[in-house]
Amino acid sequence: MKLLFMQKFPALFALAMTLAVSSPMQAHAAKLNFQAVDKNGNAMSDVVVYATPIGMPLPPSEKTEATISQNDMQFSPYVTAIHTGSQVKFPNYDKMEHHVKSFSAAKEFEIKTYERGVVPPPVIFDKPGIVIVYCLLHNWMRAYVLVLDTPYFVKTDQSGTAMLDKLPEGNYEVKAWHPNMGSIKPPLSQTVKVSDQSAPVKWQFDFVPAPRKSK
Ligand SMILES: [Cu+2]
């Protein structure tokens, strides 16, 4: 049967074999660890690390949903990374009214003043870039949304560490960004070969993060 198919449709058979061999399902996946420190060598949280494959296609876009709530007069979380095309909800859990506004080119939008318990329709982030979110009622309130074309991203925790797993082996351009860099300073960048033996990727930023503003 197989032989017959091969003889009748040699081109199709060759294509099927190529697809079977290069299918991402069969690519070996590996882990990559990250460690971010500031100018003084102290652990840095809220660093978004993202990896873009070199010479390999990105997997198909997966639309996901994230939530940035308004809680205790702050946006929470402070930093959110999402895949392009994802949507974000902005529920208000506070006792007072809040507002949501972005002037960023990647996504300009406004949710006019709304009360506790209200969850406005989600906002779709359809272009990659950095989006700074404000509440125009409380000038210290700020959140950052990093919209990325790659699905391979992670955020460092209080220990300054993060891990990406299920990365198909190969070469990646890996970048690290912190909200204090805004959209002005370019992210740090390294080319990394991902395999079972990959060493942790270290990042040292040339500044000390500013404390988050509060009321
Ligand atoms: Cu507010």
mmCIF file of N, CA and C in Angstrom, residues 135-195:
data_model
loop_
_atom_site.group_PDB
_atom_site.id
_atom_site.type_symbol
_atom_site.label_atom_id
_atom_site.label_comp_id
_atom_site.label_asym_id
_atom_site.label_seq_id
_atom_site.Cartn_x
_atom_site.Cartn_y
_atom_site.Cartn_z
ATOM 1 N N CYS A 135 -3.935 54.825 35.459
ATOM 2 C CA CYS A 135 -5.257 55.214 35.939
ATOM 3 C C CYS A 135 -5.173 56.726 36.084
ATOM 4 N N LEU A 136 -5.982 57.439 35.356
ATOM 5 C CA LEU A 136 -5.856 58.898 35.386
ATOM 6 C C LEU A 136 -6.448 59.520 36.653
ATOM 7 N N LEU A 137 -7.076 58.701 37.515
ATOM 8 C CA LEU A 137 -7.565 59.215 38.802
ATOM 9 C C LEU A 137 -6.478 59.162 39.869
ATOM 10 N N HIS A 138 -5.538 58.201 39.726
ATOM 11 C CA HIS A 138 -4.493 58.001 40.740
ATOM 12 C C HIS A 138 -3.156 57.944 40.014
ATOM 13 N N ASN A 139 -2.399 59.037 40.111
ATOM 14 C CA ASN A 139 -1.269 59.190 39.187
ATOM 15 C C ASN A 139 -0.103 58.223 39.425
ATOM 16 N N TRP A 140 -0.079 57.528 40.592
ATOM 17 C CA TRP A 140 1.001 56.564 40.839
ATOM 18 C C TRP A 140 0.680 55.194 40.227
ATOM 19 N N MET A 141 -0.572 54.972 39.895
ATOM 20 C CA MET A 141 -0.974 53.635 39.411
ATOM 21 C C MET A 141 -0.444 53.400 37.994
ATOM 22 N N ARG A 142 0.266 52.305 37.838
ATOM 23 C CA ARG A 142 0.886 52.013 36.556
ATOM 24 C C ARG A 142 1.044 50.507 36.397
ATOM 25 N N ALA A 143 0.780 50.016 35.205
ATOM 26 C CA ALA A 143 1.051 48.609 34.896
ATOM 27 C C ALA A 143 1.704 48.555 33.522
ATOM 28 N N TYR A 144 2.481 47.515 33.312
ATOM 29 C CA TYR A 144 3.168 47.348 32.030
ATOM 30 C C TYR A 144 2.711 46.056 31.378
ATOM 31 N N VAL A 145 2.407 46.140 30.077
ATOM 32 C CA VAL A 145 2.055 44.943 29.315
ATOM 33 C C VAL A 145 3.071 44.821 28.180
ATOM 34 N N LEU A 146 3.777 43.708 28.150
ATOM 35 C CA LEU A 146 4.730 43.447 27.081
ATOM 36 C C LEU A 146 4.066 42.455 26.129
ATOM 37 N N VAL A 147 3.769 42.905 24.922
ATOM 38 C CA VAL A 147 3.065 42.078 23.936
ATOM 39 C C VAL A 147 4.113 41.499 22.987
ATOM 40 N N LEU A 148 4.178 40.176 22.941
ATOM 41 C CA LEU A 148 5.283 39.497 22.257
ATOM 42 C C LEU A 148 4.789 38.560 21.158
ATOM 43 N N ASP A 149 5.545 38.528 20.037
ATOM 44 C CA ASP A 149 5.204 37.610 18.946
ATOM 45 C C ASP A 149 5.626 36.176 19.257
ATOM 46 N N THR A 150 6.549 36.012 20.197
ATOM 47 C CA THR A 150 6.958 34.655 20.559
ATOM 48 C C THR A 150 6.139 34.172 21.765
ATOM 49 N N PRO A 151 5.798 32.879 21.791
ATOM 50 C CA PRO A 151 5.098 32.362 22.981
ATOM 51 C C PRO A 151 6.071 31.965 24.092
ATOM 52 N N TYR A 152 7.380 32.075 23.830
ATOM 53 C CA TYR A 152 8.363 31.642 24.821
ATOM 54 C C TYR A 152 8.781 32.827 25.680
ATOM 55 N N PHE A 153 8.068 33.057 26.777
ATOM 56 C CA PHE A 153 8.421 34.167 27.665
ATOM 57 C C PHE A 153 8.118 33.788 29.103
ATOM 58 N N VAL A 154 8.795 34.484 30.013
ATOM 59 C CA VAL A 154 8.632 34.200 31.444
ATOM 60 C C VAL A 154 9.060 35.442 32.209
ATOM 61 N N LYS A 155 8.643 35.533 33.476
ATOM 62 C CA LYS A 155 8.957 36.715 34.300
ATOM 63 C C LYS A 155 9.723 36.263 35.525
ATOM 64 N N THR A 156 10.770 36.989 35.897
ATOM 65 C CA THR A 156 11.545 36.585 37.078
ATOM 66 C C THR A 156 10.754 36.854 38.358
ATOM 67 N N ASP A 157 10.997 36.004 39.374
ATOM 68 C CA ASP A 157 10.336 36.152 40.672
ATOM 69 C C ASP A 157 11.234 36.955 41.628
ATOM 70 N N GLN A 158 10.871 36.944 42.915
ATOM 71 C CA GLN A 158 11.621 37.720 43.912
ATOM 72 C C GLN A 158 13.091 37.314 43.979
ATOM 73 N N SER A 159 13.387 36.061 43.628
ATOM 74 C CA SER A 159 14.784 35.596 43.679
ATOM 75 C C SER A 159 15.522 35.949 42.393
ATOM 76 N N GLY A 160 14.855 36.634 41.480
ATOM 77 C CA GLY A 160 15.495 37.031 40.219
ATOM 78 C C GLY A 160 15.607 35.893 39.219
ATOM 79 N N THR A 161 14.955 34.769 39.519
ATOM 80 C CA THR A 161 15.096 33.613 38.623
ATOM 81 C C THR A 161 13.792 33.337 37.874
ATOM 82 N N ALA A 162 13.948 32.627 36.792
ATOM 83 C CA ALA A 162 12.809 32.193 35.980
ATOM 84 C C ALA A 162 13.275 31.022 35.134
ATOM 85 N N MET A 163 12.326 30.267 34.610
ATOM 86 C CA MET A 163 12.690 29.118 33.784
ATOM 87 C C MET A 163 11.717 28.989 32.618
ATOM 88 N N LEU A 164 12.261 28.688 31.462
ATOM 89 C CA LEU A 164 11.415 28.339 30.314
ATOM 90 C C LEU A 164 11.615 26.862 30.064
ATOM 91 N N ASP A 165 10.527 26.098 30.010
ATOM 92 C CA ASP A 165 10.709 24.705 29.608
ATOM 93 C C ASP A 165 9.978 24.486 28.290
ATOM 94 N N LYS A 166 10.051 23.307 27.781
ATOM 95 C CA LYS A 166 9.423 22.956 26.496
ATOM 96 C C LYS A 166 9.926 23.839 25.358
ATOM 97 N N LEU A 167 11.192 24.237 25.442
ATOM 98 C CA LEU A 167 11.785 24.990 24.336
ATOM 99 C C LEU A 167 12.372 23.980 23.356
ATOM 100 N N PRO A 168 11.905 23.952 22.110
ATOM 101 C CA PRO A 168 12.549 23.053 21.145
ATOM 102 C C PRO A 168 14.039 23.394 21.040
ATOM 103 N N GLU A 169 14.884 22.385 21.001
ATOM 104 C CA GLU A 169 16.324 22.632 20.932
ATOM 105 C C GLU A 169 16.671 23.443 19.690
ATOM 106 N N GLY A 170 17.675 24.298 19.844
ATOM 107 C CA GLY A 170 18.095 25.128 18.710
ATOM 108 C C GLY A 170 18.632 26.453 19.211
ATOM 109 N N ASN A 171 18.847 27.379 18.294
ATOM 110 C CA ASN A 171 19.389 28.688 18.654
ATOM 111 C C ASN A 171 18.268 29.707 18.826
ATOM 112 N N TYR A 172 18.471 30.563 19.815
ATOM 113 C CA TYR A 172 17.460 31.581 20.134
ATOM 114 C C TYR A 172 18.117 32.929 20.358
ATOM 115 N N GLU A 173 17.390 33.964 19.996
ATOM 116 C CA GLU A 173 17.758 35.298 20.442
ATOM 117 C C GLU A 173 16.937 35.528 21.712
ATOM 118 N N VAL A 174 17.628 35.683 22.839
ATOM 119 C CA VAL A 174 16.935 35.806 24.118
ATOM 120 C C VAL A 174 17.094 37.243 24.620
ATOM 121 N N LYS A 175 15.983 37.846 25.022
ATOM 122 C CA LYS A 175 16.024 39.238 25.470
ATOM 123 C C LYS A 175 15.476 39.364 26.887
ATOM 124 N N ALA A 176 15.950 40.383 27.578
ATOM 125 C CA ALA A 176 15.476 40.625 28.944
ATOM 126 C C ALA A 176 15.126 42.097 29.072
ATOM 127 N N TRP A 177 13.949 42.334 29.627
ATOM 128 C CA TRP A 177 13.426 43.704 29.727
ATOM 129 C C TRP A 177 12.844 43.919 31.127
ATOM 130 N N HIS A 178 13.059 45.110 31.657
ATOM 131 C CA HIS A 178 12.489 45.488 32.948
ATOM 132 C C HIS A 178 11.658 46.752 32.741
ATOM 133 N N PRO A 179 10.548 46.918 33.494
ATOM 134 C CA PRO A 179 9.683 48.087 33.253
ATOM 135 C C PRO A 179 10.397 49.435 33.352
ATOM 136 N N ASN A 180 11.462 49.526 34.163
ATOM 137 C CA ASN A 180 12.170 50.803 34.250
ATOM 138 C C ASN A 180 12.821 51.205 32.916
ATOM 139 N N MET A 181 12.954 50.256 31.992
ATOM 140 C CA MET A 181 13.524 50.562 30.678
ATOM 141 C C MET A 181 12.452 51.165 29.771
ATOM 142 N N GLY A 182 11.191 51.009 30.170
ATOM 143 C CA GLY A 182 10.085 51.530 29.370
ATOM 144 C C GLY A 182 10.200 51.079 27.933
ATOM 145 N N SER A 183 9.845 51.985 27.020
ATOM 146 C CA SER A 183 9.977 51.632 25.610
ATOM 147 C C SER A 183 11.163 52.372 25.001
ATOM 148 N N ILE A 184 11.998 52.963 25.870
ATOM 149 C CA ILE A 184 13.101 53.786 25.379
ATOM 150 C C ILE A 184 14.398 52.994 25.307
ATOM 151 N N LYS A 185 14.755 52.357 26.441
ATOM 152 C CA LYS A 185 16.004 51.582 26.470
ATOM 153 C C LYS A 185 15.772 50.231 25.795
ATOM 154 N N PRO A 186 16.679 49.813 24.900
ATOM 155 C CA PRO A 186 16.477 48.495 24.299
ATOM 156 C C PRO A 186 16.707 47.383 25.323
ATOM 157 N N PRO A 187 16.005 46.253 25.193
ATOM 158 C CA PRO A 187 16.224 45.159 26.137
ATOM 159 C C PRO A 187 17.635 44.582 25.995
ATOM 160 N N LEU A 188 18.122 43.918 27.052
ATOM 161 C CA LEU A 188 19.394 43.193 26.944
ATOM 162 C C LEU A 188 19.164 42.012 26.007
ATOM 163 N N SER A 189 20.221 41.573 25.330
ATOM 164 C CA SER A 189 20.050 40.510 24.335
ATOM 165 C C SER A 189 21.244 39.558 24.320
ATOM 166 N N GLN A 190 20.963 38.284 24.154
ATOM 167 C CA GLN A 190 22.022 37.261 24.017
ATOM 168 C C GLN A 190 21.546 36.209 23.028
ATOM 169 N N THR A 191 22.496 35.618 22.305
ATOM 170 C CA THR A 191 22.164 34.462 21.469
ATOM 171 C C THR A 191 22.495 33.217 22.283
ATOM 172 N N VAL A 192 21.530 32.317 22.386
ATOM 173 C CA VAL A 192 21.701 31.143 23.256
ATOM 174 C C VAL A 192 21.393 29.875 22.460
ATOM 175 N N LYS A 193 22.253 28.888 22.619
ATOM 176 C CA LYS A 193 21.979 27.577 22.025
ATOM 177 C C LYS A 193 21.285 26.738 23.087
ATOM 178 N N VAL A 194 20.079 26.337 22.801
ATOM 179 C CA VAL A 194 19.284 25.597 23.787
ATOM 180 C C VAL A 194 19.429 24.096 23.547
ATOM 181 N N SER A 195 19.891 23.412 24.593
ATOM 182 C CA SER A 195 19.982 21.947 24.543
ATOM 183 C C SER A 195 19.867 21.455 25.983
#
